[in-house]
PDB file of C-alpha atoms in Angstrom:
ATOM      1  CA  MET A 206       0.285   0.053  -0.140  1.00 50.00           C
ATOM      2  CA  SER A 207       1.608   3.825  -1.066  1.00 50.00           C
ATOM      3  CA  GLY A 208       1.446   6.069   1.950  1.00 62.00           C
ATOM      4  CA  THR A 209       1.346   3.134   4.978  1.00 74.00           C
ATOM      5  CA  SER A 210       2.230   4.603   8.305  1.00 84.00           C
ATOM      6  CA  ALA A 211       4.974   3.706   9.910  1.00 86.00           C
ATOM      7  CA  ALA A 212       3.462   2.257  12.835  1.00 87.00           C
ATOM      8  CA  LEU A 213       2.686  -0.855   9.493  1.00 92.00           C
ATOM      9  CA  ASN A 214       6.138  -1.182   8.587  1.00 93.00           C
ATOM     10  CA  PRO A 215       8.038  -4.637  10.499  1.00 95.00           C
ATOM     11  CA  PRO A 216      11.220  -3.626  12.082  1.00 93.00           C
ATOM     12  CA  ALA A 217      14.968  -4.978  10.681  1.00 93.00           C
ATOM     13  CA  ASP A 218      14.887  -7.703  12.749  1.00 95.00           C
ATOM     14  CA  ALA A 219      11.402  -8.657  12.329  1.00 95.00           C
ATOM     15  CA  VAL A 220      11.525 -12.507  11.577  1.00 95.00           C
ATOM     16  CA  GLU A 221       9.510 -14.843   8.948  1.00 96.00           C
ATOM     17  CA  PRO A 222       5.744 -15.941  10.463  1.00 96.00           C
ATOM     18  CA  VAL A 223       5.821 -19.683  11.429  1.00 95.00           C
ATOM     19  CA  ARG A 224       2.704 -21.417  10.726  1.00 96.00           C
ATOM     20  CA  HIS A 225       2.164 -23.193  14.321  1.00 93.00           C
ATOM     21  CA  PRO A 226       2.589 -27.418  13.927  1.00 94.00           C
ATOM     22  CA  GLU A 227      -1.165 -27.523  15.502  1.00 91.00           C
ATOM     23  CA  ALA A 228      -2.789 -24.693  13.334  1.00 93.00           C
ATOM     24  CA  PRO A 229      -5.335 -25.964  10.898  1.00 93.00           C
ATOM     25  CA  ALA A 230      -4.856 -27.930   7.719  1.00 95.00           C
ATOM     26  CA  PRO A 231      -4.826 -25.658   4.451  1.00 96.00           C
ATOM     27  CA  GLY A 232      -7.892 -25.556   2.957  1.00 96.00           C
ATOM     28  CA  GLU A 233      -9.945 -26.885   5.988  1.00 95.00           C
ATOM     29  CA  LEU A 234     -12.786 -24.415   7.305  1.00 92.00           C
ATOM     30  CA  LEU A 235     -12.011 -22.279  10.524  1.00 88.00           C
ATOM     31  CA  GLY A 236     -15.431 -21.264  11.254  1.00 81.00           C
ATOM     32  CA  ALA A 237     -16.695 -18.824  13.598  1.00 80.00           C
ATOM     33  CA  HIS A 238     -14.535 -18.146  16.118  1.00 72.00           C
ATOM     34  CA  TYR A 239     -17.654 -17.191  18.141  1.00 73.00           C
ATOM     35  CA  GLU A 240     -21.080 -17.130  17.617  1.00 79.00           C
ATOM     36  CA  HIS A 241     -22.142 -13.743  18.968  1.00 77.00           C
ATOM     37  CA  CYS A 242     -18.850 -11.777  16.320  1.00 80.00           C
ATOM     38  CA  PHE A 243     -20.341  -9.637  13.518  1.00 77.00           C
ATOM     39  CA  GLY A 244     -17.837 -11.056  11.730  1.00 78.00           C
ATOM     40  CA  CYS A 245     -18.035 -14.893  11.730  1.00 79.00           C
ATOM     41  CA  GLY A 246     -21.104 -15.594  14.355  1.00 79.00           C
ATOM     42  CA  GLY A 247     -24.022 -17.347  13.597  1.00 81.00           C
ATOM     43  CA  ALA A 248     -25.966 -15.616  15.959  1.00 80.00           C
ATOM     44  CA  GLN A 249     -25.385 -12.315  14.373  1.00 78.00           C
ATOM     45  CA  PRO A 250     -28.273 -12.317  11.346  1.00 85.00           C
ATOM     46  CA  HIS A 251     -27.445  -8.974   9.943  1.00 85.00           C
ATOM     47  CA  GLY A 252     -23.403 -10.130  10.435  1.00 83.00           C
ATOM     48  CA  LEU A 253     -21.348 -10.482   7.787  1.00 85.00           C
ATOM     49  CA  HIS A 254     -20.997 -14.383   8.541  1.00 85.00           C
ATOM     50  CA  LEU A 255     -17.402 -14.171   6.838  1.00 90.00           C
ATOM     51  CA  GLN A 256     -15.959 -17.712   5.909  1.00 89.00           C
ATOM     52  CA  ALA A 257     -12.637 -18.586   6.843  1.00 93.00           C
ATOM     53  CA  ARG A 258      -9.943 -21.131   4.934  1.00 95.00           C
ATOM     54  CA  ALA A 259      -6.857 -22.143   5.891  1.00 96.00           C
ATOM     55  CA  GLY A 260      -4.111 -21.417   3.574  1.00 97.00           C
ATOM     56  CA  GLU A 261      -0.563 -22.449   2.794  1.00 96.00           C
ATOM     57  CA  GLY A 262       1.748 -20.596   5.266  1.00 96.00           C
ATOM     58  CA  VAL A 263       0.882 -18.568   7.344  1.00 97.00           C
ATOM     59  CA  SER A 264      -2.397 -17.241   4.962  1.00 98.00           C
ATOM     60  CA  VAL A 265      -6.531 -17.716   4.859  1.00 97.00           C
ATOM     61  CA  THR A 266      -9.004 -17.460   2.327  1.00 97.00           C
ATOM     62  CA  ALA A 267     -12.413 -15.398   3.287  1.00 95.00           C
ATOM     63  CA  GLU A 268     -15.879 -14.609   1.780  1.00 94.00           C
ATOM     64  CA  PHE A 269     -18.376 -12.984   2.436  1.00 90.00           C
ATOM     65  CA  THR A 270     -21.222 -12.004   0.205  1.00 93.00           C
ATOM     66  CA  VAL A 271     -23.071  -8.539   0.825  1.00 94.00           C
ATOM     67  CA  GLN A 272     -26.339  -7.903   1.702  1.00 92.00           C
ATOM     68  CA  ALA A 273     -28.986  -5.268   1.729  1.00 94.00           C
ATOM     69  CA  ALA A 274     -28.072  -4.478   5.426  1.00 92.00           C
ATOM     70  CA  HIS A 275     -23.960  -3.805   4.524  1.00 92.00           C
ATOM     71  CA  GLN A 276     -24.640  -1.201   2.384  1.00 94.00           C
ATOM     72  CA  GLY A 277     -23.218   2.773   3.084  1.00 93.00           C
ATOM     73  CA  ALA A 278     -24.454   3.983  -0.204  1.00 94.00           C
ATOM     74  CA  PRO A 279     -27.299   3.440  -2.134  1.00 96.00           C
ATOM     75  CA  GLY A 280     -26.976  -0.352  -3.704  1.00 96.00           C
ATOM     76  CA  LEU A 281     -23.132  -0.356  -2.286  1.00 97.00           C
ATOM     77  CA  ALA A 282     -20.768  -1.895   0.435  1.00 96.00           C
ATOM     78  CA  HIS A 283     -20.773   0.591   3.732  1.00 96.00           C
ATOM     79  CA  GLY A 284     -16.881   1.161   3.958  1.00 96.00           C
ATOM     80  CA  GLY A 285     -16.741  -0.197   7.503  1.00 95.00           C
ATOM     81  CA  VAL A 286     -18.262  -3.024   6.362  1.00 95.00           C
ATOM     82  CA  LEU A 287     -15.651  -3.999   4.408  1.00 97.00           C
ATOM     83  CA  THR A 288     -13.013  -2.982   6.816  1.00 96.00           C
ATOM     84  CA  THR A 289     -14.786  -5.289   9.514  1.00 93.00           C
ATOM     85  CA  ALA A 290     -14.683  -7.770   6.636  1.00 95.00           C
ATOM     86  CA  LEU A 291     -10.948  -7.415   6.648  1.00 97.00           C
ATOM     87  CA  ASP A 292     -10.008  -6.860  10.354  1.00 94.00           C
ATOM     88  CA  GLU A 293     -11.899 -10.565  10.358  1.00 92.00           C
ATOM     89  CA  THR A 294      -9.854 -12.047   7.569  1.00 95.00           C
ATOM     90  CA  LEU A 295      -6.634 -10.970   9.046  1.00 96.00           C
ATOM     91  CA  GLY A 296      -7.786 -11.666  12.418  1.00 93.00           C
ATOM     92  CA  SER A 297      -8.580 -15.271  10.886  1.00 92.00           C
ATOM     93  CA  LEU A 298      -4.519 -15.525  10.553  1.00 95.00           C
ATOM     94  CA  ASN A 299      -3.737 -15.217  14.319  1.00 91.00           C
ATOM     95  CA  TRP A 300      -4.699 -18.826  14.557  1.00 89.00           C
ATOM     96  CA  LEU A 301      -2.375 -20.447  12.424  1.00 94.00           C
ATOM     97  CA  LEU A 302       0.214 -19.063  14.864  1.00 94.00           C
ATOM     98  CA  ARG A 303      -1.924 -19.642  17.957  1.00 90.00           C
ATOM     99  CA  VAL A 304      -1.679 -16.968  19.995  1.00 90.00           C
ATOM    100  CA  ILE A 305      -4.469 -14.465  21.071  1.00 87.00           C
ATOM    101  CA  ALA A 306      -3.990 -10.858  19.256  1.00 91.00           C
ATOM    102  CA  VAL A 307      -6.076  -7.641  19.313  1.00 91.00           C
ATOM    103  CA  THR A 308      -6.020  -5.488  16.318  1.00 94.00           C
ATOM    104  CA  GLY A 309      -3.630  -2.683  16.766  1.00 95.00           C
ATOM    105  CA  ARG A 310      -3.743  -0.692  13.749  1.00 96.00           C
ATOM    106  CA  LEU A 311      -5.378  -1.243  10.614  1.00 97.00           C
ATOM    107  CA  GLU A 312      -4.658   1.087   7.293  1.00 97.00           C
ATOM    108  CA  THR A 313      -7.939   0.500   4.674  1.00 97.00           C
ATOM    109  CA  ASP A 314      -7.894   1.374   1.192  1.00 97.00           C
ATOM    110  CA  PHE A 315     -10.753   2.036  -1.012  1.00 97.00           C
ATOM    111  CA  VAL A 316     -10.198   0.821  -4.995  1.00 97.00           C
ATOM    112  CA  ARG A 317     -13.640   0.166  -5.968  1.00 97.00           C
ATOM    113  CA  PRO A 318     -17.194   0.277  -5.311  1.00 97.00           C
ATOM    114  CA  VAL A 319     -18.714  -3.343  -4.340  1.00 97.00           C
ATOM    115  CA  PRO A 320     -22.502  -3.456  -5.185  1.00 97.00           C
ATOM    116  CA  VAL A 321     -24.630  -5.468  -3.010  1.00 96.00           C
ATOM    117  CA  ASP A 322     -25.532  -9.489  -3.637  1.00 96.00           C
ATOM    118  CA  THR A 323     -21.443  -9.334  -4.757  1.00 96.00           C
ATOM    119  CA  VAL A 324     -19.359 -11.951  -2.708  1.00 96.00           C
ATOM    120  CA  LEU A 325     -15.716 -10.176  -1.663  1.00 97.00           C
ATOM    121  CA  HIS A 326     -12.989 -12.607  -1.843  1.00 97.00           C
ATOM    122  CA  LEU A 327     -10.176 -11.858   0.484  1.00 97.00           C
ATOM    123  CA  ASP A 328      -6.974 -12.803   0.989  1.00 97.00           C
ATOM    124  CA  ALA A 329      -4.401 -12.621   3.774  1.00 98.00           C
ATOM    125  CA  GLU A 330      -0.961 -13.076   4.495  1.00 98.00           C
ATOM    126  CA  VAL A 331       0.958 -13.002   7.649  1.00 98.00           C
ATOM    127  CA  THR A 332       4.361 -10.849   6.783  1.00 97.00           C
ATOM    128  CA  ALA A 333       6.533 -11.055   9.726  1.00 97.00           C
ATOM    129  CA  VAL A 334       6.650 -10.973  14.117  1.00 97.00           C
ATOM    130  CA  HIS A 335       8.734  -8.881  16.242  1.00 97.00           C
ATOM    131  CA  GLY A 336       8.318  -9.483  19.695  1.00 95.00           C
ATOM    132  CA  ARG A 337       4.521  -9.457  20.468  1.00 94.00           C
ATOM    133  CA  LYS A 338       3.871  -7.258  17.285  1.00 97.00           C
ATOM    134  CA  ILE A 339       2.109  -9.689  14.304  1.00 97.00           C
ATOM    135  CA  TYR A 340       2.331  -7.501  11.044  1.00 98.00           C
ATOM    136  CA  SER A 341      -0.339  -8.538   7.848  1.00 97.00           C
ATOM    137  CA  ARG A 342      -2.218  -7.798   4.686  1.00 98.00           C
ATOM    138  CA  ALA A 343      -4.812  -8.710   3.498  1.00 98.00           C
ATOM    139  CA  THR A 344      -6.228  -7.950  -0.293  1.00 98.00           C
ATOM    140  CA  GLY A 345     -10.393  -8.097  -1.459  1.00 98.00           C
ATOM    141  CA  ARG A 346     -11.582  -8.593  -4.880  1.00 98.00           C
ATOM    142  CA  ILE A 347     -15.289  -8.746  -6.324  1.00 97.00           C
ATOM    143  CA  GLY A 348     -15.676 -11.262 -10.165  1.00 95.00           C
ATOM    144  CA  GLY A 349     -14.154 -14.280  -7.821  1.00 95.00           C
ATOM    145  CA  PRO A 350     -10.381 -14.375  -6.623  1.00 95.00           C
ATOM    146  CA  ASP A 351      -8.748 -13.555  -8.863  1.00 96.00           C
ATOM    147  CA  GLY A 352     -10.693 -10.523 -10.198  1.00 97.00           C
ATOM    148  CA  PRO A 353      -9.891  -6.841  -9.661  1.00 98.00           C
ATOM    149  CA  VAL A 354      -9.444  -5.616  -6.234  1.00 98.00           C
ATOM    150  CA  ALA A 355     -11.546  -3.682  -5.215  1.00 98.00           C
ATOM    151  CA  VAL A 356      -9.894  -2.735  -1.401  1.00 98.00           C
ATOM    152  CA  ARG A 357      -6.680  -3.444   0.554  1.00 97.00           C
ATOM    153  CA  ALA A 358      -5.531  -3.481   3.929  1.00 97.00           C
ATOM    154  CA  GLU A 359      -2.175  -3.683   6.057  1.00 97.00           C
ATOM    155  CA  ALA A 360      -2.721  -4.889  10.029  1.00 97.00           C
ATOM    156  CA  LEU A 361      -0.578  -4.491  12.753  1.00 97.00           C
ATOM    157  CA  PHE A 362      -1.834  -6.999  15.681  1.00 96.00           C
ATOM    158  CA  ILE A 363      -0.245  -7.343  18.617  1.00 95.00           C
ATOM    159  CA  GLU A 364      -0.552 -10.566  21.321  1.00 93.00           C
ATOM    160  CA  VAL A 365      -2.525 -10.577  24.683  1.00 88.00           C
ATOM    161  CA  LYS A 366      -3.569 -12.614  27.014  1.00 65.00           C
ATOM    162  CA  VAL A 367      -7.136 -13.914  27.681  1.00 54.00           C
ATOM    163  CA  ASP A 368      -6.544 -11.677  30.946  1.00 51.00           C
ATOM    164  CA  HIS A 369      -7.050  -8.897  28.210  1.00 48.00           C
ATOM    165  CA  PHE A 370     -10.844 -10.396  28.029  1.00 50.00           C
ATOM    166  CA  ILE A 371     -11.292 -10.789  31.391  1.00 48.00           C
ATOM    167  CA  GLU A 372     -10.554  -7.075  32.504  1.00 53.00           C
ATOM    168  CA  ASN A 373     -12.450  -5.375  29.987  1.00 52.00           C
ATOM    169  CA  GLY A 374     -15.334  -7.921  28.063  1.00 54.00           C
ATOM    170  CA  ARG A 375     -18.816  -7.775  29.914  1.00 53.00           C
ATOM    171  CA  PRO A 376     -18.658 -10.518  33.018  1.00 59.00           C
ATOM    172  CA  ALA A 377     -21.884 -12.438  31.297  1.00 60.00           C
ATOM    173  CA  GLU A 378     -20.158 -13.320  28.033  1.00 60.00           C
ATOM    174  CA  ILE A 379     -17.040 -13.612  29.577  1.00 55.00           C
ATOM    175  CA  ARG A 380     -18.155 -16.499  31.559  1.00 58.00           C
ATOM    176  CA  ALA A 381     -20.292 -17.849  29.266  1.00 59.00           C
ATOM    177  CA  ALA A 382     -17.561 -18.546  27.334  1.00 59.00           C
ATOM    178  CA  MET A 383     -15.295 -19.314  29.720  1.00 58.00           C
ATOM    179  CA  ALA A 384     -17.519 -22.310  30.680  1.00 61.00           C
ATOM    180  CA  ASP A 385     -17.771 -23.892  26.645  1.00 61.00           C
ATOM    181  CA  PRO A 386     -16.538 -27.345  27.537  1.00 61.00           C
ATOM    182  CA  ASP A 387     -14.629 -27.528  23.799  1.00 59.00           C
ATOM    183  CA  GLN A 388     -11.840 -26.347  24.553  1.00 53.00           C
ATOM    184  CA  VAL A 389     -11.024 -25.011  21.303  1.00 56.00           C
ATOM    185  CA  ARG A 390     -13.913 -23.325  20.932  1.00 55.00           C
ATOM    186  CA  ARG A 391     -13.172 -21.199  24.555  1.00 50.00           C
ATOM    187  CA  ALA A 392      -9.412 -20.519  23.100  1.00 56.00           C
ATOM    188  CA  ARG A 393     -10.929 -19.140  19.944  1.00 56.00           C
ATOM    189  CA  ALA A 394     -13.310 -17.146  21.662  1.00 56.00           C
ATOM    190  CA  PHE A 395     -10.792 -15.175  22.594  1.00 56.00           C
ATOM    191  CA  GLU A 396      -8.761 -14.334  19.861  1.00 53.00           C
ATOM    192  CA  VAL A 397      -9.123 -11.344  17.783  1.00 46.00           C
ATOM    193  CA  ASN A 398     -11.978  -9.438  19.213  1.00 38.00           C
ATOM    194  CA  PRO A 399      -9.821  -5.389  20.597  1.00 36.00           C
TER     195      PRO A 399
END
């Protein structure tokens, strides 16, 4: 991205990302990290219902269909919704690293309008890691996975401990997520929400 802020440029001593050995296999559907997540959760009637799949290395692909509830201008996706789709896709990358991380910075470029009923095809990858900082980028295309670029983003995620959510989230939702008997779902509930 041209004009990227300095905060999104990895330092010279940043390292290549390493896919965790227990990360989902390439092609595997990641599923919702939390059922009430606006980006990927099934319990959100007007949410994006974004579906992400593990890719090769530390990458994911995802897609979502722009619904009428997602429009800003008549017949076109709201820019905030497109940014949410990018953020959700970028956040899914952290599952491949097996770390809990939150969005620290996200810069989005809007290249072309995305009409209602369009499927947005997203791909994202981690580009570098420096301590608790995870640098990544994503692209959203219309008309297919190789179609024209509509949106793109660069992001900085910060690795956090689960205490971040316990100390800042609403107690009822935190207790419910922590009580989930499914260990993987319990861990994923806290992976990307800021």
